[in-house]
Amino acid sequence: MESTAQEINTEDLNLLNRSNSSVSHTSSLQQIVIHKQRDNKPLDGKRILVVEDNDLLRRLTATSLCKLGANVERSTNGEEALNQVCKALSDQKKEGDSKSLPYDYIFMDCEMPIMNGYEATRLIRIEEKQYDVHIPIIALTAHAMPEEASKSFDAGMDFHLTKPLQVDKLMDVIQSPHKQ
Amino acid sequence: MDVIIQLQRQIADYRASLYREGYVDDQFTQLQKLQDESSPDFVVEVTSLFFEDCEKLVNNMARALEPRAVDFKQVDSHVHQLKGSSSSMGAARIKNICIAFRTYCESQDHEGCLRCLQQVNHEYSQLKIKLQTLFRLEQQIVAAGGSIPVIQ
């Protein structure tokens, strides 16, 4: 999956630029490198909130997403997540930017103490109505049972993935046409 | 050079045995893939976090299973945590015991729970030894100037 073009870093490119007089050659080389980097960072620039009570899982999910280029914030339970989202929405409104999403995605574990993912999602959806936005929420559950999937959708979640996070399934969800 | 090739073969064989014997599953492979130049000790760090977590949870379970009137919901919450951690670690044997453990919690089977706890303890010690051996091999190869073979 790795191509030799990817191994060319900017230092080499500069050398290439200096030594090579043909502009079209180096610019197409640069395009290949940038394209490869974008391939490897499909979540580049995305702001993601990971809500998970298990320390290890939270760390793993966050690391996987960071590797894909995302800016990741974390919460350890539904209540924390709800507060974080409410604060982000109101901060944005104060800055006069109420239409954009504070997060491109929220990864929400379903089973958590204090406040579970279903409840947190329900309350986030209520809060969102004030701002007329809809943050895509991805439910994370241990199993892929149809009851769990329908429970997630009933609570207002948009997608459903099983833990631990698998990158290919994640990309299917992210690239699916059903997006607000 | 020979030493490095030998070590690489040793590591590959040892890794293969861990998968074959069900100590780890594909999720462990995914962990290796998350390790790179920016986080070169990722696997070792996550593994030690896991073992710390494991120890803490096992102690919590043991305490919760001590009284005659056991709070099975409490026990179950610890098992749930361990199941999540072991699943994200790729610690397959421990994960599978947790699955059985939860059904004993649900049916409030004290004996069954104690048996599972014993099994978890056993598997945790085994896995610790196995992974420490693997990491030691990897350290040896780096010390000898070689590189750790990439997992397919």
Tab-separated table of C-alpha atoms in Angstrom:
chain	number	residue	atom	x	y	z
A	1	MET	CA	0.000	0.000	0.000
A	2	GLU	CA	2.989	2.306	0.555
A	3	SER	CA	4.392	3.759	-2.637
A	4	THR	CA	7.874	5.129	-3.117
A	5	ALA	CA	6.378	8.575	-3.777
A	6	GLN	CA	5.260	8.697	-0.154
A	7	GLU	CA	8.808	8.295	1.090
A	8	ILE	CA	9.844	11.558	-0.515
A	9	ASN	CA	9.793	14.212	2.171
A	10	THR	CA	9.875	17.980	1.792
A	11	GLU	CA	13.647	18.142	2.204
A	12	ASP	CA	14.133	15.878	-0.767
A	13	LEU	CA	11.579	17.836	-2.721
A	14	ASN	CA	13.465	21.061	-2.123
A	15	LEU	CA	16.635	19.416	-3.361
A	16	LEU	CA	14.733	18.182	-6.352
A	17	ASN	CA	13.361	21.657	-6.976
A	18	ARG	CA	16.812	23.181	-6.887
A	19	SER	CA	18.544	20.574	-9.024
A	20	ASN	CA	15.761	20.040	-11.496
A	21	SER	CA	15.023	22.823	-13.892
A	22	SER	CA	11.869	21.247	-15.237
A	23	VAL	CA	9.024	22.826	-13.252
A	24	SER	CA	6.342	20.463	-14.512
A	25	HIS	CA	8.283	17.402	-13.272
A	26	THR	CA	8.610	18.596	-9.688
A	27	SER	CA	5.090	19.979	-9.434
A	28	SER	CA	3.609	16.622	-10.462
A	29	LEU	CA	5.893	14.918	-7.932
A	30	GLN	CA	4.650	17.319	-5.284
A	31	GLN	CA	1.096	16.526	-6.262
A	32	ILE	CA	1.744	12.818	-5.783
A	33	VAL	CA	3.179	13.426	-2.311
A	34	ILE	CA	0.334	15.704	-1.232
A	35	HIS	CA	-2.198	13.270	-2.628
A	36	LYS	CA	-0.589	10.379	-0.723
A	37	GLN	CA	-0.595	12.412	2.470
A	38	ARG	CA	-4.253	13.180	2.041
A	39	ASP	CA	-4.943	9.478	1.466
A	40	ASN	CA	-3.277	8.675	4.741
A	41	LYS	CA	-5.073	11.453	6.618
A	42	PRO	CA	-8.668	11.160	5.540
A	43	LEU	CA	-9.767	12.925	8.745
A	44	ASP	CA	-7.352	15.812	8.289
A	45	GLY	CA	-8.716	18.948	9.965
A	46	LYS	CA	-11.761	17.175	11.433
A	47	ARG	CA	-12.666	17.944	15.032
A	48	ILE	CA	-13.770	14.794	16.808
A	49	LEU	CA	-15.060	14.168	20.323
A	50	VAL	CA	-14.432	10.685	21.746
A	51	VAL	CA	-16.725	9.753	24.619
A	52	GLU	CA	-15.650	6.546	26.369
A	53	ASP	CA	-15.352	5.569	30.024
A	54	ASN	CA	-12.741	2.822	29.579
A	55	ASP	CA	-9.290	4.501	29.737
A	56	LEU	CA	-7.585	2.048	27.420
A	57	LEU	CA	-10.315	2.102	24.809
A	58	ARG	CA	-10.522	5.887	24.934
A	59	ARG	CA	-6.807	6.156	24.366
A	60	LEU	CA	-6.853	3.656	21.519
A	61	THR	CA	-9.811	5.244	19.746
A	62	ALA	CA	-8.269	8.699	20.104
A	63	THR	CA	-4.884	7.498	18.824
A	64	SER	CA	-6.431	5.760	15.818
A	65	LEU	CA	-8.337	8.921	14.931
A	66	CYS	CA	-5.291	11.169	15.444
A	67	LYS	CA	-3.319	8.936	13.132
A	68	LEU	CA	-5.961	9.540	10.497
A	69	GLY	CA	-5.370	13.269	10.894
A	70	ALA	CA	-8.171	14.302	13.236
A	71	ASN	CA	-8.069	16.786	16.131
A	72	VAL	CA	-9.415	14.721	18.998
A	73	GLU	CA	-11.026	15.803	22.249
A	74	ARG	CA	-12.049	13.339	24.950
A	75	SER	CA	-14.794	12.859	27.516
A	76	THR	CA	-15.070	10.070	30.046
A	77	ASN	CA	-18.846	9.854	30.326
A	78	GLY	CA	-22.102	11.093	28.816
A	79	GLU	CA	-22.555	13.967	31.231
A	80	GLU	CA	-19.077	15.344	30.539
A	81	ALA	CA	-19.724	15.058	26.816
A	82	LEU	CA	-23.057	16.832	27.093
A	83	ASN	CA	-21.465	19.700	29.024
A	84	GLN	CA	-18.632	19.929	26.520
A	85	VAL	CA	-21.022	20.075	23.570
A	86	CYS	CA	-23.301	22.636	25.226
A	87	LYS	CA	-20.348	24.833	26.061
A	88	ALA	CA	-18.931	24.544	22.528
A	89	LEU	CA	-22.302	25.469	21.013
A	90	SER	CA	-22.789	28.497	23.244
A	91	ASP	CA	-19.161	29.660	22.792
A	92	GLN	CA	-19.630	29.483	19.048
A	93	LYS	CA	-22.819	31.502	19.232
A	94	LYS	CA	-21.045	34.203	21.256
A	95	GLU	CA	-18.396	34.372	18.565
A	96	GLY	CA	-21.131	34.783	15.996
A	97	ASP	CA	-20.450	31.414	14.391
A	98	SER	CA	-23.539	29.478	15.333
A	99	LYS	CA	-24.089	27.686	12.045
A	100	SER	CA	-20.964	25.543	11.875
A	101	LEU	CA	-20.565	22.348	13.879
A	102	PRO	CA	-18.368	22.408	16.997
A	103	TYR	CA	-17.456	18.816	16.153
A	104	ASP	CA	-17.461	17.054	12.814
A	105	TYR	CA	-18.196	13.776	14.590
A	106	ILE	CA	-18.880	12.518	18.072
A	107	PHE	CA	-17.865	8.939	18.846
A	108	MET	CA	-20.201	7.936	21.636
A	109	ASP	CA	-19.762	4.795	23.708
A	110	CYS	CA	-23.202	3.518	24.684
A	111	GLU	CA	-22.601	1.837	28.042
A	112	MET	CA	-21.094	4.333	30.476
A	113	PRO	CA	-21.585	5.145	34.153
A	114	ILE	CA	-23.171	8.409	35.348
A	115	MET	CA	-24.816	9.039	31.973
A	116	ASN	CA	-24.850	6.537	29.121
A	117	GLY	CA	-24.476	7.289	25.431
A	118	TYR	CA	-28.170	7.049	24.596
A	119	GLU	CA	-29.169	9.578	27.235
A	120	ALA	CA	-26.318	11.925	26.348
A	121	THR	CA	-27.300	11.802	22.678
A	122	ARG	CA	-30.947	12.481	23.438
A	123	LEU	CA	-29.982	15.540	25.475
A	124	ILE	CA	-27.486	16.743	22.873
A	125	ARG	CA	-30.222	16.585	20.223
A	126	ILE	CA	-32.499	18.699	22.410
A	127	GLU	CA	-29.734	21.261	22.966
A	128	GLU	CA	-28.913	21.342	19.254
A	129	LYS	CA	-32.467	22.452	18.422
A	130	GLN	CA	-31.677	25.847	19.916
A	131	TYR	CA	-28.912	26.300	17.349
A	132	ASP	CA	-30.463	24.439	14.448
A	133	VAL	CA	-27.439	22.186	13.948
A	134	HIS	CA	-26.964	18.415	13.846
A	135	ILE	CA	-23.638	16.887	14.835
A	136	PRO	CA	-23.115	13.410	13.349
A	137	ILE	CA	-22.968	10.995	16.293
A	138	ILE	CA	-21.463	7.529	15.873
A	139	ALA	CA	-22.573	4.964	18.458
A	140	LEU	CA	-19.899	2.564	19.719
A	141	THR	CA	-21.084	-0.710	21.171
A	142	ALA	CA	-19.517	-3.998	22.139
A	143	HIS	CA	-21.769	-6.063	19.870
A	144	ALA	CA	-23.469	-5.680	16.520
A	145	MET	CA	-26.915	-6.803	17.634
A	146	PRO	CA	-29.839	-5.338	15.716
A	147	GLU	CA	-31.491	-4.301	19.019
A	148	GLU	CA	-28.454	-2.218	19.862
A	149	ALA	CA	-28.462	-0.626	16.443
A	150	SER	CA	-32.126	0.331	16.673
A	151	LYS	CA	-31.646	1.581	20.235
A	152	SER	CA	-28.881	3.871	18.941
A	153	PHE	CA	-31.008	5.235	16.130
A	154	ASP	CA	-33.964	5.761	18.457
A	155	ALA	CA	-31.754	7.841	20.726
A	156	GLY	CA	-30.812	10.024	17.786
A	157	MET	CA	-27.483	8.574	16.764
A	158	ASP	CA	-26.591	8.610	13.071
A	159	PHE	CA	-24.289	5.597	12.742
A	160	HIS	CA	-23.344	2.490	14.678
A	161	LEU	CA	-19.928	0.826	14.967
A	162	THR	CA	-18.566	-1.922	17.170
A	163	LYS	CA	-15.654	-1.595	19.553
A	164	PRO	CA	-12.752	-1.663	19.210
A	165	LEU	CA	-12.753	0.745	16.311
A	166	GLN	CA	-11.821	-0.702	12.936
A	167	VAL	CA	-10.501	1.803	10.463
A	168	ASP	CA	-12.067	0.292	7.333
A	169	LYS	CA	-15.555	0.216	8.896
A	170	LEU	CA	-15.004	3.745	10.132
A	171	MET	CA	-14.113	4.941	6.648
A	172	ASP	CA	-17.261	3.310	5.257
A	173	VAL	CA	-19.321	5.342	7.717
A	174	ILE	CA	-17.444	8.612	7.179
A	175	GLN	CA	-17.651	8.332	3.428
A	176	SER	CA	-21.282	7.258	3.340
A	177	PRO	CA	-23.645	9.651	1.552
A	178	HIS	CA	-25.935	10.037	4.576
A	179	LYS	CA	-24.427	13.140	6.128
A	180	GLN	CA	-26.061	16.342	7.381
B	1	MET	CA	23.996	-9.908	10.590
B	2	ASP	CA	23.312	-13.569	11.370
B	3	VAL	CA	22.291	-12.680	14.897
B	4	ILE	CA	19.746	-10.201	13.604
B	5	ILE	CA	18.270	-12.648	11.111
B	6	GLN	CA	18.053	-15.251	13.839
B	7	LEU	CA	16.349	-12.827	16.196
B	8	GLN	CA	13.916	-11.758	13.499
B	9	ARG	CA	12.977	-15.364	12.918
B	10	GLN	CA	12.612	-15.904	16.667
B	11	ILE	CA	10.313	-12.914	16.970
B	12	ALA	CA	8.212	-13.965	13.988
B	13	ASP	CA	7.878	-17.505	15.366
B	14	TYR	CA	7.075	-16.311	18.862
B	15	ARG	CA	4.453	-13.897	17.591
B	16	ALA	CA	2.884	-16.612	15.455
B	17	SER	CA	2.638	-18.873	18.504
B	18	LEU	CA	0.844	-16.176	20.496
B	19	TYR	CA	-1.838	-15.945	17.821
B	20	ARG	CA	-2.012	-19.674	17.281
B	21	GLU	CA	-2.475	-20.363	20.977
B	22	GLY	CA	-5.173	-17.714	21.206
B	23	TYR	CA	-3.348	-15.417	23.617
B	24	VAL	CA	-3.855	-12.482	21.256
B	25	ASP	CA	-6.079	-11.818	18.283
B	26	ASP	CA	-6.204	-9.449	15.331
B	27	GLN	CA	-6.792	-6.461	17.575
B	28	PHE	CA	-3.216	-6.902	18.852
B	29	THR	CA	-2.072	-6.554	15.251
B	30	GLN	CA	-4.044	-3.320	14.964
B	31	LEU	CA	-2.180	-2.042	18.008
B	32	GLN	CA	1.180	-2.690	16.350
B	33	LYS	CA	0.009	-0.705	13.340
B	34	LEU	CA	-0.666	2.317	15.547
B	35	GLN	CA	3.012	2.358	16.560
B	36	ASP	CA	5.248	4.606	14.478
B	37	GLU	CA	8.153	7.067	14.711
B	38	SER	CA	5.999	9.584	16.558
B	39	SER	CA	4.971	6.960	19.145
B	40	PRO	CA	7.702	4.283	19.073
B	41	ASP	CA	6.791	2.763	22.447
B	42	PHE	CA	3.066	2.732	21.895
B	43	VAL	CA	2.552	-1.012	22.219
B	44	VAL	CA	4.662	-1.344	25.351
B	45	GLU	CA	2.908	1.637	26.940
B	46	VAL	CA	-0.574	0.408	26.133
B	47	THR	CA	0.336	-3.091	27.323
B	48	SER	CA	1.544	-1.854	30.700
B	49	LEU	CA	-1.587	0.297	31.027
B	50	PHE	CA	-3.608	-2.817	30.323
B	51	PHE	CA	-1.845	-4.895	32.950
B	52	GLU	CA	-2.244	-2.139	35.540
B	53	ASP	CA	-5.921	-1.956	34.706
B	54	CYS	CA	-6.214	-5.740	34.853
B	55	GLU	CA	-4.638	-5.937	38.294
B	56	LYS	CA	-6.855	-3.205	39.655
B	57	LEU	CA	-10.012	-4.777	38.257
B	58	VAL	CA	-9.130	-8.281	39.443
B	59	ASN	CA	-8.602	-6.909	42.961
B	60	ASN	CA	-11.942	-5.126	42.782
B	61	MET	CA	-13.660	-8.310	41.634
B	62	ALA	CA	-12.046	-10.362	44.410
B	63	ARG	CA	-13.191	-7.843	47.025
B	64	ALA	CA	-16.701	-7.750	45.603
B	65	LEU	CA	-16.913	-11.552	45.654
B	66	GLU	CA	-15.809	-11.853	49.285
B	67	PRO	CA	-19.005	-11.197	51.243
B	68	ARG	CA	-21.714	-13.833	51.542
B	69	ALA	CA	-24.220	-11.438	50.016
B	70	VAL	CA	-22.480	-10.518	46.790
B	71	ASP	CA	-23.425	-7.415	44.841
B	72	PHE	CA	-23.345	-9.062	41.412
B	73	LYS	CA	-24.016	-5.769	39.651
B	74	GLN	CA	-20.779	-4.441	41.120
B	75	VAL	CA	-18.861	-7.522	40.035
B	76	ASP	CA	-20.413	-7.262	36.588
B	77	SER	CA	-19.369	-3.634	36.186
B	78	HIS	CA	-15.731	-4.606	36.845
B	79	VAL	CA	-15.965	-7.528	34.420
B	80	HIS	CA	-17.496	-5.221	31.827
B	81	GLN	CA	-14.515	-2.891	32.169
B	82	LEU	CA	-12.054	-5.741	31.856
B	83	LYS	CA	-13.876	-7.095	28.844
B	84	GLY	CA	-13.592	-3.702	27.162
B	85	SER	CA	-9.905	-3.346	27.967
B	86	SER	CA	-8.948	-6.874	26.991
B	87	SER	CA	-10.929	-6.595	23.786
B	88	SER	CA	-9.161	-3.391	22.795
B	89	MET	CA	-5.797	-4.931	23.714
B	90	GLY	CA	-6.453	-8.024	21.653
B	91	ALA	CA	-6.088	-10.161	24.792
B	92	ALA	CA	-8.389	-12.845	23.428
B	93	ARG	CA	-8.259	-15.429	26.218
B	94	ILE	CA	-9.007	-12.863	28.903
B	95	LYS	CA	-11.797	-11.365	26.819
B	96	ASN	CA	-13.426	-14.763	26.356
B	97	ILE	CA	-13.333	-15.502	30.071
B	98	CYS	CA	-14.986	-12.141	30.705
B	99	ILE	CA	-17.822	-13.068	28.385
B	100	ALA	CA	-18.501	-16.224	30.413
B	101	PHE	CA	-17.931	-14.302	33.639
B	102	ARG	CA	-20.729	-11.879	32.785
B	103	THR	CA	-23.261	-14.658	32.331
B	104	TYR	CA	-22.385	-15.979	35.812
B	105	CYS	CA	-22.898	-12.470	37.190
B	106	GLU	CA	-26.247	-12.298	35.472
B	107	SER	CA	-27.369	-15.641	36.920
B	108	GLN	CA	-25.854	-14.598	40.274
B	109	ASP	CA	-23.732	-17.750	40.403
B	110	HIS	CA	-21.157	-17.153	43.142
B	111	GLU	CA	-19.220	-20.347	42.458
B	112	GLY	CA	-19.151	-19.699	38.743
B	113	CYS	CA	-17.878	-16.176	39.326
B	114	LEU	CA	-15.102	-17.360	41.610
B	115	ARG	CA	-14.018	-19.909	38.993
B	116	CYS	CA	-13.894	-17.223	36.320
B	117	LEU	CA	-11.914	-14.949	38.582
B	118	GLN	CA	-9.365	-17.706	39.060
B	119	GLN	CA	-9.164	-18.191	35.296
B	120	VAL	CA	-8.727	-14.478	34.683
B	121	ASN	CA	-5.904	-14.382	37.208
B	122	HIS	CA	-4.212	-17.320	35.543
B	123	GLU	CA	-4.523	-15.955	32.013
B	124	TYR	CA	-3.367	-12.516	33.091
B	125	SER	CA	-0.144	-13.947	34.559
B	126	GLN	CA	0.427	-16.089	31.482
B	127	LEU	CA	-0.101	-13.230	29.065
B	128	LYS	CA	2.162	-10.967	31.073
B	129	ILE	CA	5.018	-13.480	30.809
B	130	LYS	CA	4.390	-14.022	27.086
B	131	LEU	CA	4.329	-10.349	26.190
B	132	GLN	CA	7.320	-9.529	28.370
B	133	THR	CA	9.218	-12.224	26.497
B	134	LEU	CA	8.156	-10.740	23.170
B	135	PHE	CA	9.191	-7.231	24.178
B	136	ARG	CA	12.533	-8.514	25.441
B	137	LEU	CA	13.190	-10.173	22.068
B	138	GLU	CA	12.296	-6.924	20.350
B	139	GLN	CA	14.663	-4.986	22.592
B	140	GLN	CA	17.426	-7.465	21.801
B	141	ILE	CA	17.037	-7.014	18.089
B	142	VAL	CA	17.113	-3.227	18.356
B	143	ALA	CA	20.183	-3.443	20.594
B	144	ALA	CA	21.867	-5.648	17.994
B	145	GLY	CA	21.301	-2.924	15.427
B	146	GLY	CA	18.422	-4.584	13.655
B	147	SER	CA	14.793	-3.621	13.287
B	148	ILE	CA	11.670	-5.316	14.561
B	149	PRO	CA	9.962	-7.256	11.752
B	150	VAL	CA	6.759	-5.578	10.621
B	151	ILE	CA	3.564	-7.475	11.318
B	152	GLN	CA	1.575	-8.389	8.211
